[in-house]
Short mmCIF file of C-alpha atoms and ligand atoms in Angstrom, two decimals:
data_model
loop_
_atom_site.label_atom_id
_atom_site.label_comp_id
_atom_site.label_asym_id
_atom_site.label_seq_id
_atom_site.Cartn_x
_atom_site.Cartn_y
_atom_site.Cartn_z
CA UNK A 827 -11.69 6.19 8.66
CA UNK A 828 -10.74 2.83 9.82
CA UNK A 829 -7.30 1.54 8.15
CA UNK A 830 -7.47 -2.35 7.93
CA UNK A 831 -4.16 -4.23 7.16
CA UNK A 832 -5.27 -6.30 4.27
CA UNK A 833 -2.59 -9.18 5.19
CA UNK A 834 -3.87 -9.72 8.56
CA UNK A 835 -7.50 -8.27 8.78
CA UNK A 836 -6.56 -6.27 11.94
CA UNK A 837 -7.47 -2.63 12.22
CA UNK A 838 -4.29 -0.62 12.28
CA UNK A 839 -5.36 3.09 12.60
CA UNK A 840 -8.50 5.15 12.85
CA UNK A 841 -8.61 8.63 11.31
CA UNK A 842 -11.28 11.37 11.75
CA UNK A 843 -13.05 11.86 8.38
CA UNK A 844 -13.40 15.73 7.03
CA UNK A 845 -16.82 16.99 5.97
CA UNK A 846 -17.74 19.04 3.43
CA UNK A 847 -17.31 22.04 5.95
CA UNK A 848 -13.95 21.67 6.60
CA UNK A 849 -13.35 21.09 2.73
CA UNK A 850 -14.94 24.73 2.27
CA UNK A 851 -12.62 26.02 5.29
CA UNK A 852 -9.46 24.14 3.27
CA UNK A 853 -10.67 25.96 0.23
CA UNK A 854 -10.20 29.40 1.83
CA UNK A 855 -6.60 28.31 2.93
CA UNK A 856 -5.92 27.37 -0.84
CA UNK A 857 -7.06 30.52 -2.11
CA UNK A 858 -5.05 32.48 0.31
CA UNK A 859 -2.00 30.35 -0.64
CA UNK A 860 -2.60 30.46 -4.50
CA UNK A 861 -2.31 34.44 -4.60
CA UNK A 862 1.31 34.34 -3.39
CA UNK A 863 2.00 30.98 -5.01
CA UNK A 864 1.15 31.60 -8.56
CA UNK A 865 3.71 34.56 -8.53
CA UNK A 866 6.58 33.01 -6.86
CA UNK A 867 9.40 32.60 -9.49
CA UNK A 868 9.14 29.16 -11.33
CA UNK A 869 12.94 28.46 -10.25
CA UNK A 870 11.68 28.69 -6.20
CA UNK A 871 8.87 26.40 -6.94
CA UNK A 872 11.33 23.98 -8.66
CA UNK A 873 13.76 24.19 -5.91
CA UNK A 874 11.03 23.24 -3.27
CA UNK A 875 10.04 20.37 -5.38
CA UNK A 876 13.65 19.05 -5.25
CA UNK A 877 13.54 19.18 -1.50
CA UNK A 878 10.41 17.18 -1.82
CA UNK A 879 12.72 14.65 -3.52
CA UNK A 880 15.09 14.71 -0.80
CA UNK A 881 12.69 14.00 1.84
CA UNK A 882 11.50 10.97 -0.31
CA UNK A 883 15.02 9.57 -0.52
CA UNK A 884 15.69 10.05 3.05
CA UNK A 885 12.58 8.30 4.06
CA UNK A 886 11.91 5.93 1.59
CA UNK A 887 11.60 2.77 4.03
CA UNK A 888 9.27 4.90 6.21
CA UNK A 889 6.83 5.76 3.23
CA UNK A 890 7.30 2.26 1.86
CA UNK A 891 6.35 0.45 5.23
CA UNK A 892 3.25 2.95 5.53
CA UNK A 893 1.94 1.71 2.04
CA UNK A 894 2.45 -1.61 2.46
CA UNK A 895 0.57 -1.59 5.68
CA UNK A 896 -2.38 0.25 4.52
CA UNK A 897 -2.76 -1.37 1.05
CA UNK A 898 -0.45 -4.59 1.11
CA UNK A 899 2.04 -3.92 -1.54
CA UNK A 900 4.83 -6.12 -1.43
CA UNK A 901 7.60 -4.06 0.57
CA UNK A 902 10.24 -4.36 -2.33
CA UNK A 903 7.77 -2.89 -4.84
CA UNK A 904 6.91 -0.19 -2.30
CA UNK A 905 10.31 0.96 -2.07
CA UNK A 906 10.46 1.20 -5.85
CA UNK A 907 7.13 3.27 -5.90
CA UNK A 908 9.09 6.13 -3.43
CA UNK A 909 12.11 5.86 -5.70
CA UNK A 910 10.09 6.59 -8.73
CA UNK A 911 8.33 9.30 -6.98
CA UNK A 912 11.86 11.00 -5.95
CA UNK A 913 12.91 10.37 -9.84
CA UNK A 914 9.34 12.24 -10.85
CA UNK A 915 10.12 15.18 -8.62
CA UNK A 916 13.71 15.67 -9.65
CA UNK A 917 12.43 15.50 -13.17
CA UNK A 918 10.01 18.33 -13.06
CA UNK A 919 12.57 20.15 -10.81
CA UNK A 920 15.02 20.01 -13.50
CA UNK A 921 12.62 20.51 -16.66
CA UNK A 922 9.51 22.47 -15.55
CA UNK A 923 11.25 26.05 -16.71
CA UNK A 924 11.76 24.50 -20.23
CA UNK A 925 8.30 22.92 -20.30
CA UNK A 926 6.41 26.13 -19.17
CA UNK A 927 8.94 28.68 -21.26
CA UNK A 928 7.16 31.20 -23.40
CA UNK A 929 6.84 29.68 -27.10
CA UNK A 930 7.14 31.98 -29.82
CA UNK A 931 5.22 31.89 -33.25
CA UNK A 932 5.05 32.99 -36.79
CA UNK A 933 3.94 36.62 -36.99
CA UNK A 934 3.97 39.38 -39.32
CA UNK A 935 7.22 41.72 -39.22
CA UNK A 936 7.09 44.25 -36.38
CA UNK A 937 5.02 42.23 -34.25
CA UNK A 938 5.45 39.13 -31.73
CA UNK A 939 3.11 36.55 -30.83
CA UNK A 940 3.43 33.78 -28.06
CA UNK A 941 1.91 31.39 -25.94
CA UNK A 942 2.73 31.62 -22.11
CA UNK A 943 1.59 29.25 -19.60
CA UNK A 944 -0.28 30.40 -16.68
CA UNK A 945 -1.64 28.21 -13.55
CA UNK A 946 -5.39 28.06 -13.30
CA UNK A 947 -5.80 27.89 -9.57
CA UNK A 948 -7.25 25.38 -7.09
CA UNK A 949 -6.90 21.70 -8.79
CA UNK A 950 -8.92 19.01 -7.10
CA UNK A 951 -7.13 15.57 -7.32
CA UNK A 952 -9.22 12.52 -6.52
CA UNK A 953 -6.99 9.67 -6.51
CA UNK A 954 -6.86 5.68 -5.97
CA UNK A 955 -5.28 3.41 -3.24
CA UNK A 956 -3.19 0.96 -5.53
CA UNK A 957 -0.35 3.33 -6.03
CA UNK A 958 -1.04 5.54 -3.11
CA UNK A 959 2.20 7.78 -3.35
CA UNK A 960 2.90 7.62 -7.37
CA UNK A 961 -0.55 8.64 -8.25
CA UNK A 962 -0.39 11.70 -6.03
CA UNK A 963 3.14 12.69 -6.81
CA UNK A 964 2.18 12.33 -10.62
CA UNK A 965 -0.54 14.88 -10.02
CA UNK A 966 1.04 17.38 -7.62
CA UNK A 967 4.71 17.47 -8.75
CA UNK A 968 4.36 18.87 -12.36
CA UNK A 969 0.85 20.92 -11.24
CA UNK A 970 1.91 22.76 -8.19
CA UNK A 971 5.26 23.53 -10.09
CA UNK A 972 3.22 25.18 -12.85
CA UNK A 973 1.70 27.59 -9.91
CA UNK A 974 -1.51 25.73 -9.17
CA UNK A 975 -2.45 24.94 -5.69
CA UNK A 976 -3.89 21.29 -4.98
CA UNK A 977 -6.35 19.50 -2.90
CA UNK A 978 -6.13 15.87 -2.41
CA UNK A 979 -9.03 13.52 -1.87
CA UNK A 980 -7.31 10.33 -1.64
CA UNK A 981 -8.97 6.75 -1.42
CA UNK A 982 -10.59 5.89 1.91
CA UNK A 983 -8.48 3.09 2.59
CA UNK A 984 -4.92 4.84 2.74
CA UNK A 985 -5.59 8.04 4.99
CA UNK A 986 -2.09 7.53 6.41
CA UNK A 987 -0.52 7.96 3.06
CA UNK A 988 -2.79 10.82 2.20
CA UNK A 989 -1.59 12.80 5.52
CA UNK A 990 2.09 11.75 5.32
CA UNK A 991 2.36 13.35 1.55
CA UNK A 992 0.67 16.58 3.08
CA UNK A 993 3.40 16.38 5.47
CA UNK A 994 6.11 16.10 3.19
CA UNK A 995 5.09 19.27 1.34
CA UNK A 996 5.10 21.09 4.41
CA UNK A 997 8.40 20.02 5.74
CA UNK A 998 9.82 20.58 2.28
CA UNK A 999 8.98 24.20 2.69
CA UNK A 1000 5.74 24.72 0.86
CA UNK A 1001 3.64 27.51 1.99
CA UNK A 1002 0.43 26.43 4.01
CA UNK A 1003 -2.44 25.75 1.85
CA UNK A 1004 -0.57 24.92 -1.45
CA UNK A 1005 -1.03 21.07 -1.04
CA UNK A 1006 -3.97 19.92 1.58
CA UNK A 1007 -5.12 16.34 2.09
CA UNK A 1008 -8.71 16.11 2.82
CA UNK A 1009 -9.93 12.88 4.42
CA UNK A 1010 -13.43 13.13 2.60
CA UNK A 1011 -15.77 10.61 1.74
CA UNK A 1012 -16.43 10.40 -2.16
CA UNK A 1013 -19.87 11.73 -1.61
CA UNK A 1014 -18.52 15.09 -0.77
CA UNK A 1015 -16.69 15.35 -4.14
CA UNK A 1016 -19.51 16.58 -6.12
CA UNK A 1017 -20.17 19.53 -3.88
CA UNK A 1018 -16.45 20.47 -3.68
CA UNK A 1019 -16.01 20.18 -7.39
CA UNK A 1020 -19.17 22.57 -7.86
CA UNK A 1021 -17.46 25.00 -5.87
CA UNK A 1022 -16.50 28.24 -7.95
CA UNK A 1023 -13.10 28.39 -6.38
CA UNK A 1024 -12.13 24.85 -7.50
CA UNK A 1025 -11.06 25.32 -11.08
CA UNK A 1026 -10.46 22.05 -12.29
CA UNK A 1027 -10.12 18.25 -11.37
CA UNK A 1028 -8.13 15.15 -11.95
CA UNK A 1029 -9.10 11.67 -11.09
CA UNK A 1030 -7.62 8.49 -11.49
CA UNK A 1031 -9.75 5.46 -10.79
CA UNK A 1032 -12.72 3.57 -11.86
CA UNK A 1033 -15.06 4.27 -14.71
CA UNK A 1034 -18.14 5.15 -12.65
CA UNK A 1035 -15.83 7.64 -10.61
CA UNK A 1036 -14.81 9.19 -13.71
CA UNK A 1037 -18.25 9.58 -14.90
CA UNK A 1038 -19.28 11.28 -11.77
CA UNK A 1039 -16.56 13.71 -11.97
CA UNK A 1040 -16.91 14.83 -15.47
CA UNK A 1041 -20.50 15.17 -15.39
CA UNK A 1042 -20.13 17.71 -12.56
CA UNK A 1043 -17.43 19.28 -14.08
CA UNK A 1044 -19.18 19.37 -17.10
CA UNK A 1045 -22.12 21.21 -15.42
CA UNK A 1046 -19.74 23.78 -14.05
CA UNK A 1047 -17.49 23.93 -17.32
CA UNK A 1048 -14.49 22.73 -15.77
CA UNK A 1049 -11.41 21.27 -17.20
CA UNK A 1050 -10.79 17.42 -16.35
CA UNK A 1051 -8.06 14.85 -16.78
CA UNK A 1052 -9.29 11.39 -16.13
CA UNK A 1053 -7.02 8.24 -15.75
CA UNK A 1054 -9.49 5.30 -15.74
CA UNK A 1055 -9.26 1.60 -15.99
CA UNK A 1056 -7.80 -0.64 -18.50
CA UNK A 1057 -7.66 -4.13 -19.90
CA UNK A 1058 -4.39 -3.94 -22.01
CA UNK A 1059 -3.66 -6.70 -24.56
CA UNK A 1060 -0.18 -8.41 -24.57
CA UNK A 1061 0.29 -9.42 -27.81
CA UNK A 1062 2.62 -12.26 -28.60
CA UNK A 1063 3.69 -12.98 -32.41
CA UNK A 1064 4.88 -16.02 -33.77
CA UNK A 1065 8.37 -14.58 -33.94
CA UNK A 1066 8.43 -13.26 -30.40
CA UNK A 1067 11.32 -13.99 -27.91
CA UNK A 1068 9.40 -16.44 -25.88
CA UNK A 1069 11.40 -16.54 -22.67
CA UNK A 1070 11.55 -13.13 -22.57
CA UNK A 1071 7.75 -12.45 -23.30
CA UNK A 1072 6.80 -14.97 -20.71
CA UNK A 1073 9.16 -13.85 -17.92
CA UNK A 1074 7.91 -10.13 -18.55
CA UNK A 1075 4.18 -10.97 -19.20
CA UNK A 1076 4.10 -12.75 -15.95
CA UNK A 1077 5.58 -9.52 -14.33
CA UNK A 1078 3.35 -7.17 -16.18
CA UNK A 1079 0.25 -9.09 -14.93
CA UNK A 1080 1.20 -9.54 -11.46
CA UNK A 1081 3.31 -6.40 -10.20
CA UNK A 1082 1.37 -4.78 -7.38
CA UNK A 1083 -0.31 -7.73 -6.71
CA UNK A 1084 -2.09 -7.56 -10.00
CA UNK A 1085 -3.66 -4.28 -9.02
CA UNK A 1086 -2.31 -2.03 -11.69
CA UNK A 1087 -4.22 0.02 -14.67
CA UNK A 1088 -1.54 -0.85 -17.04
CA UNK A 1089 -1.01 -4.26 -16.14
CA UNK A 1090 -1.13 -6.88 -19.06
CA UNK A 1091 -4.64 -8.28 -18.66
CA UNK A 1092 -5.34 -9.84 -22.09
CA UNK A 1093 -2.51 -12.31 -23.40
CA UNK A 1094 -3.45 -12.55 -27.14
CA UNK A 1095 -0.83 -15.25 -28.78
CA UNK A 1096 -0.27 -16.48 -32.10
CA UNK A 1097 -1.29 -19.87 -32.78
CA UNK A 1098 2.09 -21.13 -33.95
CA UNK A 1099 3.61 -20.42 -30.44
CA UNK A 1100 0.38 -20.51 -28.24
CA UNK A 1101 0.99 -23.88 -26.50
CA UNK A 1102 4.78 -23.21 -25.78
CA UNK A 1103 3.95 -19.91 -24.58
CA UNK A 1104 1.11 -20.70 -22.27
CA UNK A 1105 3.42 -23.54 -20.66
CA UNK A 1106 6.16 -20.95 -19.95
CA UNK A 1107 3.57 -18.50 -18.60
CA UNK A 1108 2.35 -20.86 -16.34
CA UNK A 1109 5.82 -21.98 -14.97
CA UNK A 1110 6.36 -17.97 -14.49
CA UNK A 1111 3.11 -17.62 -12.56
CA UNK A 1112 3.98 -20.65 -10.53
CA UNK A 1113 7.26 -19.33 -9.54
CA UNK A 1114 5.82 -16.21 -8.06
CA UNK A 1115 5.95 -16.20 -4.21
CA UNK A 1116 2.61 -15.29 -2.53
CA UNK A 1117 3.07 -14.09 1.17
CA UNK A 1118 3.44 -11.63 3.77
CA UNK A 1119 3.96 -8.43 1.81
CA UNK A 1120 6.56 -7.26 4.54
CA UNK A 1121 8.79 -9.99 3.43
CA UNK A 1122 11.69 -8.83 0.90
CA UNK A 1123 11.15 -11.95 -1.02
CA UNK A 1124 7.30 -11.60 -1.85
CA UNK A 1125 6.23 -11.07 -5.21
CA UNK A 1126 2.46 -10.97 -4.39
CA UNK A 1127 0.71 -9.58 -1.35
CA UNK A 1128 -2.91 -9.53 -0.30
CA UNK A 1129 -5.36 -7.87 -2.56
CA UNK A 1130 -5.81 -4.03 -1.33
CA UNK A 1131 -9.10 -5.16 0.52
CA UNK A 1132 -11.47 -8.37 1.16
CA UNK A 1133 -14.22 -6.90 -0.53
CA UNK A 1134 -12.27 -6.27 -3.83
CA UNK A 1135 -10.73 -9.87 -3.38
CA UNK A 1136 -14.23 -11.07 -3.59
CA UNK A 1137 -15.17 -9.30 -6.30
CA UNK A 1138 -12.27 -10.61 -8.61
CA UNK A 1139 -13.39 -14.20 -7.61
CA UNK A 1140 -16.75 -13.70 -8.63
CA UNK A 1141 -15.39 -12.56 -12.22
CA UNK A 1142 -13.23 -15.73 -12.25
CA UNK A 1143 -16.26 -18.10 -11.12
CA UNK A 1144 -18.48 -16.60 -13.40
CA UNK A 1145 -16.07 -16.75 -16.38
CA UNK A 1146 -15.09 -20.31 -15.49
CA UNK A 1147 -19.00 -21.23 -15.20
CA UNK A 1148 -19.45 -19.88 -18.68
CA UNK A 1149 -16.55 -22.29 -20.06
CA UNK A 1150 -13.36 -20.83 -19.27
CA UNK A 1151 -10.35 -23.08 -18.12
CA UNK A 1152 -8.25 -22.38 -14.91
CA UNK A 1153 -4.70 -23.13 -15.73
CA UNK A 1154 -3.49 -22.43 -12.36
CA UNK A 1155 -4.89 -20.69 -9.26
CA UNK A 1156 -8.50 -19.66 -9.47
CA UNK A 1157 -9.54 -20.09 -5.58
CA UNK A 1158 -8.74 -17.46 -2.78
CA UNK A 1159 -5.87 -18.93 -0.42
CA UNK A 1160 -6.94 -20.64 2.85
CA UNK A 1161 -5.41 -18.08 4.99
CA UNK A 1162 -5.65 -14.87 6.69
CA UNK A 1163 -6.06 -11.69 4.72
CA UNK A 1164 -7.15 -10.98 1.26
CA UNK A 1165 -4.76 -13.22 -0.61
CA UNK A 1166 -5.63 -14.46 -4.14
CA UNK A 1167 -3.17 -16.67 -6.20
CA UNK A 1168 -1.78 -15.79 -9.66
CA UNK A 1169 -4.34 -17.28 -12.03
CA UNK A 1170 -4.30 -18.08 -15.79
CA UNK A 1171 -7.66 -18.51 -17.50
CA UNK A 1172 -7.75 -19.94 -21.06
CA UNK A 1173 -10.72 -20.79 -23.49
CA UNK A 1174 -12.14 -17.50 -22.59
CA UNK A 1175 -15.90 -17.42 -23.62
CA UNK A 1176 -17.14 -14.37 -25.43
CA UNK A 1177 -18.95 -11.85 -23.18
CA UNK A 1178 -17.61 -13.34 -19.95
CA UNK A 1179 -16.13 -11.18 -17.31
CA UNK A 1180 -12.72 -12.39 -18.11
CA UNK A 1181 -13.15 -10.99 -21.52
CA UNK A 1182 -15.08 -7.72 -21.20
CA UNK A 1183 -14.51 -6.47 -17.64
CA UNK A 1184 -11.38 -5.24 -16.12
CA UNK A 1185 -9.83 -7.86 -13.73
CA UNK A 1186 -7.98 -5.90 -11.05
CA UNK A 1187 -5.98 -8.48 -9.47
CA UNK A 1188 -3.42 -11.27 -10.53
CA UNK A 1189 -5.60 -12.94 -13.13
CA UNK A 1190 -4.52 -13.36 -16.89
CA UNK A 1191 -6.81 -14.08 -19.49
CA UNK A 1192 -5.12 -15.94 -22.44
CA UNK A 1193 -6.74 -15.91 -26.12
CA UNK A 1194 -5.19 -17.79 -29.07
CA UNK A 1195 -5.04 -15.84 -32.18
CA UNK A 1196 -4.98 -17.46 -35.54
CA UNK A 1197 -2.91 -14.72 -37.27
CA UNK A 1198 -1.53 -11.28 -36.85
CA UNK A 1199 -4.94 -9.79 -38.31
CA UNK A 1200 -6.77 -11.74 -35.75
CA UNK A 1201 -4.41 -10.84 -32.89
CA UNK A 1202 -4.86 -7.03 -33.52
CA UNK A 1203 -8.54 -7.37 -33.75
CA UNK A 1204 -8.75 -9.11 -30.62
CA UNK A 1205 -6.19 -6.46 -29.19
CA UNK A 1206 -8.78 -3.70 -30.13
CA UNK A 1207 -12.09 -5.75 -29.20
CA UNK A 1208 -12.36 -3.84 -25.69
CA UNK A 1209 -14.18 -0.72 -24.35
CA UNK A 1210 -10.79 0.16 -22.82
CA UNK A 1211 -7.87 1.91 -24.56
CA UNK A 1212 -4.91 2.55 -21.80
CA UNK A 1213 -1.94 0.80 -23.01
CA UNK A 1214 -0.79 -2.31 -24.99
CA UNK A 1215 2.42 -4.45 -25.63
CA UNK A 1216 3.50 -6.30 -28.61
CA UNK A 1217 5.95 -8.82 -28.85
CA UNK A 1218 8.08 -9.64 -32.10
CA UNK A 1219 11.66 -9.58 -32.88
CA UNK A 1220 10.85 -7.79 -35.94
CA UNK A 1221 11.11 -4.12 -34.65
CA UNK A 1222 9.74 -2.64 -37.92
CA UNK A 1223 6.70 -5.13 -37.61
CA UNK A 1224 6.17 -3.93 -34.08
CA UNK A 1225 6.28 -0.52 -35.03
CA UNK A 1226 3.94 -0.77 -37.79
CA UNK A 1227 1.25 -2.92 -35.57
CA UNK A 1228 1.74 -0.49 -32.95
CA UNK A 1229 -0.17 2.05 -35.09
CA UNK A 1230 -3.02 0.02 -35.44
CA UNK A 1231 -3.64 -0.37 -31.69
CA UNK A 1232 -6.32 1.81 -30.33
CA UNK A 1233 -4.92 2.88 -27.15
CA UNK A 1234 -2.86 5.70 -25.31
CA UNK A 1235 0.41 3.95 -25.31
CA UNK A 1236 1.90 0.97 -27.15
CA UNK A 1237 5.19 -0.86 -25.96
CA UNK A 1238 6.96 -3.02 -28.44
CA UNK A 1239 9.14 -5.79 -26.64
CA UNK A 1240 8.64 -4.15 -23.31
CA UNK A 1241 5.83 -3.96 -20.84
CA UNK A 1242 3.35 -1.13 -20.63
CA UNK A 1243 5.05 1.34 -18.02
CA UNK A 1244 4.68 5.16 -16.92
CA UNK A 1245 7.81 7.18 -17.06
CA UNK A 1246 8.12 10.95 -16.27
CA UNK A 1247 9.82 11.71 -19.73
CA UNK A 1248 6.63 10.69 -21.73
CA UNK A 1249 3.21 11.29 -21.76
CA UNK A 1250 0.72 8.95 -19.92
CA UNK A 1251 -3.26 8.42 -20.49
CA UNK A 1252 -5.90 6.78 -22.27
CA UNK A 1253 -8.72 6.53 -24.99
CA UNK A 1254 -12.21 5.22 -24.85
CA UNK A 1255 -13.10 4.11 -21.49
CA UNK A 1256 -9.42 4.47 -20.22
CA UNK A 1257 -10.30 8.37 -19.84
CA UNK A 1258 -8.82 11.35 -21.59
CA UNK A 1259 -6.06 13.79 -21.04
CA UNK A 1260 -2.38 13.15 -20.28
CA UNK A 1261 -0.01 13.21 -17.55
CA UNK A 1262 3.90 13.35 -17.13
CA UNK A 1263 6.25 14.92 -19.46
CA UNK A 1264 5.61 18.39 -21.03
CA UNK A 1265 2.20 17.53 -22.07
CA UNK A 1266 1.11 16.68 -18.63
CA UNK A 1267 2.43 19.62 -17.02
CA UNK A 1268 0.48 21.81 -19.58
CA UNK A 1269 -2.91 20.22 -18.90
CA UNK A 1270 -3.66 22.40 -16.05
CA UNK A 1271 -2.43 25.96 -17.17
CA UNK A 1272 -4.05 28.62 -19.42
CA UNK A 1273 -2.24 28.53 -22.45
CA UNK A 1274 -2.58 32.23 -23.09
CA UNK A 1275 -1.54 34.02 -26.62
CA UNK A 1276 -0.18 37.35 -26.09
CA UNK A 1277 0.44 39.23 -29.28
CA UNK A 1278 2.17 42.42 -29.14
CA UNK A 1279 2.24 44.85 -32.17
P1 LIG B 2354 -12.44 3.92 -7.44
O1 LIG B 2354 -13.00 3.38 -6.73
O2 LIG B 2354 -12.96 4.68 -8.67
O3 LIG B 2354 -11.85 5.20 -6.33
C1 LIG B 2354 -10.90 6.01 -6.82
C2 LIG B 2354 -11.13 7.48 -6.12
O4 LIG B 2354 -12.27 7.68 -6.73
C3 LIG B 2354 -11.21 7.26 -4.65
O5 LIG B 2354 -10.68 8.20 -4.08
C4 LIG B 2354 -12.74 7.01 -4.58
O6 LIG B 2354 -12.74 7.64 -2.98
C5 LIG B 2354 -13.14 7.99 -5.38
N1 LIG B 2354 -14.61 7.95 -5.86
C6 LIG B 2354 -15.05 6.62 -5.85
N2 LIG B 2354 -16.53 7.06 -6.51
C7 LIG B 2354 -16.76 8.11 -6.66
C8 LIG B 2354 -17.48 9.10 -7.04
N3 LIG B 2354 -18.77 8.30 -7.57
N4 LIG B 2354 -17.41 10.43 -7.00
C9 LIG B 2354 -16.14 10.77 -6.70
N5 LIG B 2354 -15.16 10.08 -6.29
C10 LIG B 2354 -15.33 8.96 -6.18
O7 LIG B 2354 -11.15 3.16 -8.03
P2 LIG B 2354 -10.17 2.17 -7.27
O8 LIG B 2354 -11.00 0.81 -6.92
O9 LIG B 2354 -9.62 2.93 -5.91
O10 LIG B 2354 -9.08 2.21 -8.17
C11 LIG B 2354 -8.95 1.17 -9.13
C12 LIG B 2354 -9.53 1.57 -10.41
O11 LIG B 2354 -8.46 2.63 -10.89
C13 LIG B 2354 -9.20 0.88 -11.38
O12 LIG B 2354 -10.25 0.72 -12.44
C14 LIG B 2354 -7.95 1.09 -12.04
O13 LIG B 2354 -7.63 0.64 -13.58
C15 LIG B 2354 -7.74 2.45 -12.06
N6 LIG B 2354 -6.62 3.22 -12.13
C16 LIG B 2354 -6.22 4.00 -13.13
C17 LIG B 2354 -4.92 4.40 -13.66
C18 LIG B 2354 -4.62 5.25 -14.56
O14 LIG B 2354 -3.66 5.74 -14.53
N7 LIG B 2354 -5.66 5.11 -15.75
C19 LIG B 2354 -4.02 4.47 -12.50
C20 LIG B 2354 -4.54 3.30 -11.33
C21 LIG B 2354 -5.74 2.92 -11.35
P3 LIG B 2354 -13.43 6.32 -1.94
O15 LIG B 2354 -12.00 5.49 -1.62
O16 LIG B 2354 -13.90 7.03 -0.74
O17 LIG B 2354 -14.23 5.45 -2.48
#
């Protein structure tokens, strides 16, 4: 695997690929590790996870720079990602025993009925490049602590991150085989997932990859969690605080250089405040600094790969050809690297890519809504259902409308975000299952009913 720095186009490292033979050997190691890992007291597994948090905290800069070099994330945001992983590990190190404690149920006098939570075995994780640490820790921290063992197949453009994470678990004191990173091509995933020793799989990535995993897993009756794409609405109502909405909206669209599943992608703005909001949003986009991702002041770095930037630009061009108006941006930057500017499109034609597809880069589609009803209808008019954000100064109105949005989460007067304390996941084409919180850690366990008479 060749790693290309997307900011410069230079090859920075080459890693030797693993193949399916290596993966099968890795599985044997996982199975050996599982036998003792599953019976290790939960408190000990929690303590090992807090060692992981410490290593992340002590080496924030090193891991942040690694991410930035491999996929171009602005360095200040890369540091934030490592800090968030540390928080996540500390969260499960502190709460896993409560999340996995036996639950007792009502039962007849003289009997006891409970649910206990037991690990499943080897869990395969297929992960994307956009948050190369966070996505992996979001799976590994809870599921390993629950007593499973994990095999990671990371995205092919971040092998250095994949290997660094394996090393973190080793250095934290995890026994060999509890967590392994295999540098596999995606064509090997089907074979690996079909192996009897793999008990479950989780994928974060695109719809086609999710369907491929789900269909193999379905054939072999294995549990899956799928975290897929999104085209989250950002609804600005007539009573919104426009300063706050525009500032937060610009960040919600452009963080991680626009490459976030829960980015605000479709801005749906009430007619009464449309012109004013669009002006403010353009100003906010204009103020963002695009540049060297290693520079602390950079807001937007390169797209993670040149081909991804080209794909994004095709979506923009096709939408403009169909009638969309470019308010700002709209052309790749004339410089070395995969740089695309913050872009706003209005007059979105029905059925154009900006209307129906996920734009995985710093491009906002803005719609005018005639009233509240029209705004909710437009928000729901998508095949995706990951998150949504609603802006109104009337909290009751926000809460009421949140109930009408067809998505896995709705934030009122806040951008959509993931937080270890609350469940995260989508509906419709955005996938199924939940990560994080007690619901996340319980996805890959056998919820066993035990009835004692
Ligand atoms: P992707 O192309 O689907 O890749 C994700 C992972 O799946 C990579 O490891 C990739 O390996 C692997 N893969 C691709 N095709 C596969 C197949 N047919 N069978 C098995 N594995 C396969 O997605 P991406 O471009 O890296 O990531 C962007 C997408 O992820 C966006 O749609 C984004 O919204 C979504 N995402 C969702 C969430 C969420 O939590 N819901 C979070 C982040 C991203 P290779 O790299 O080797 O191809």
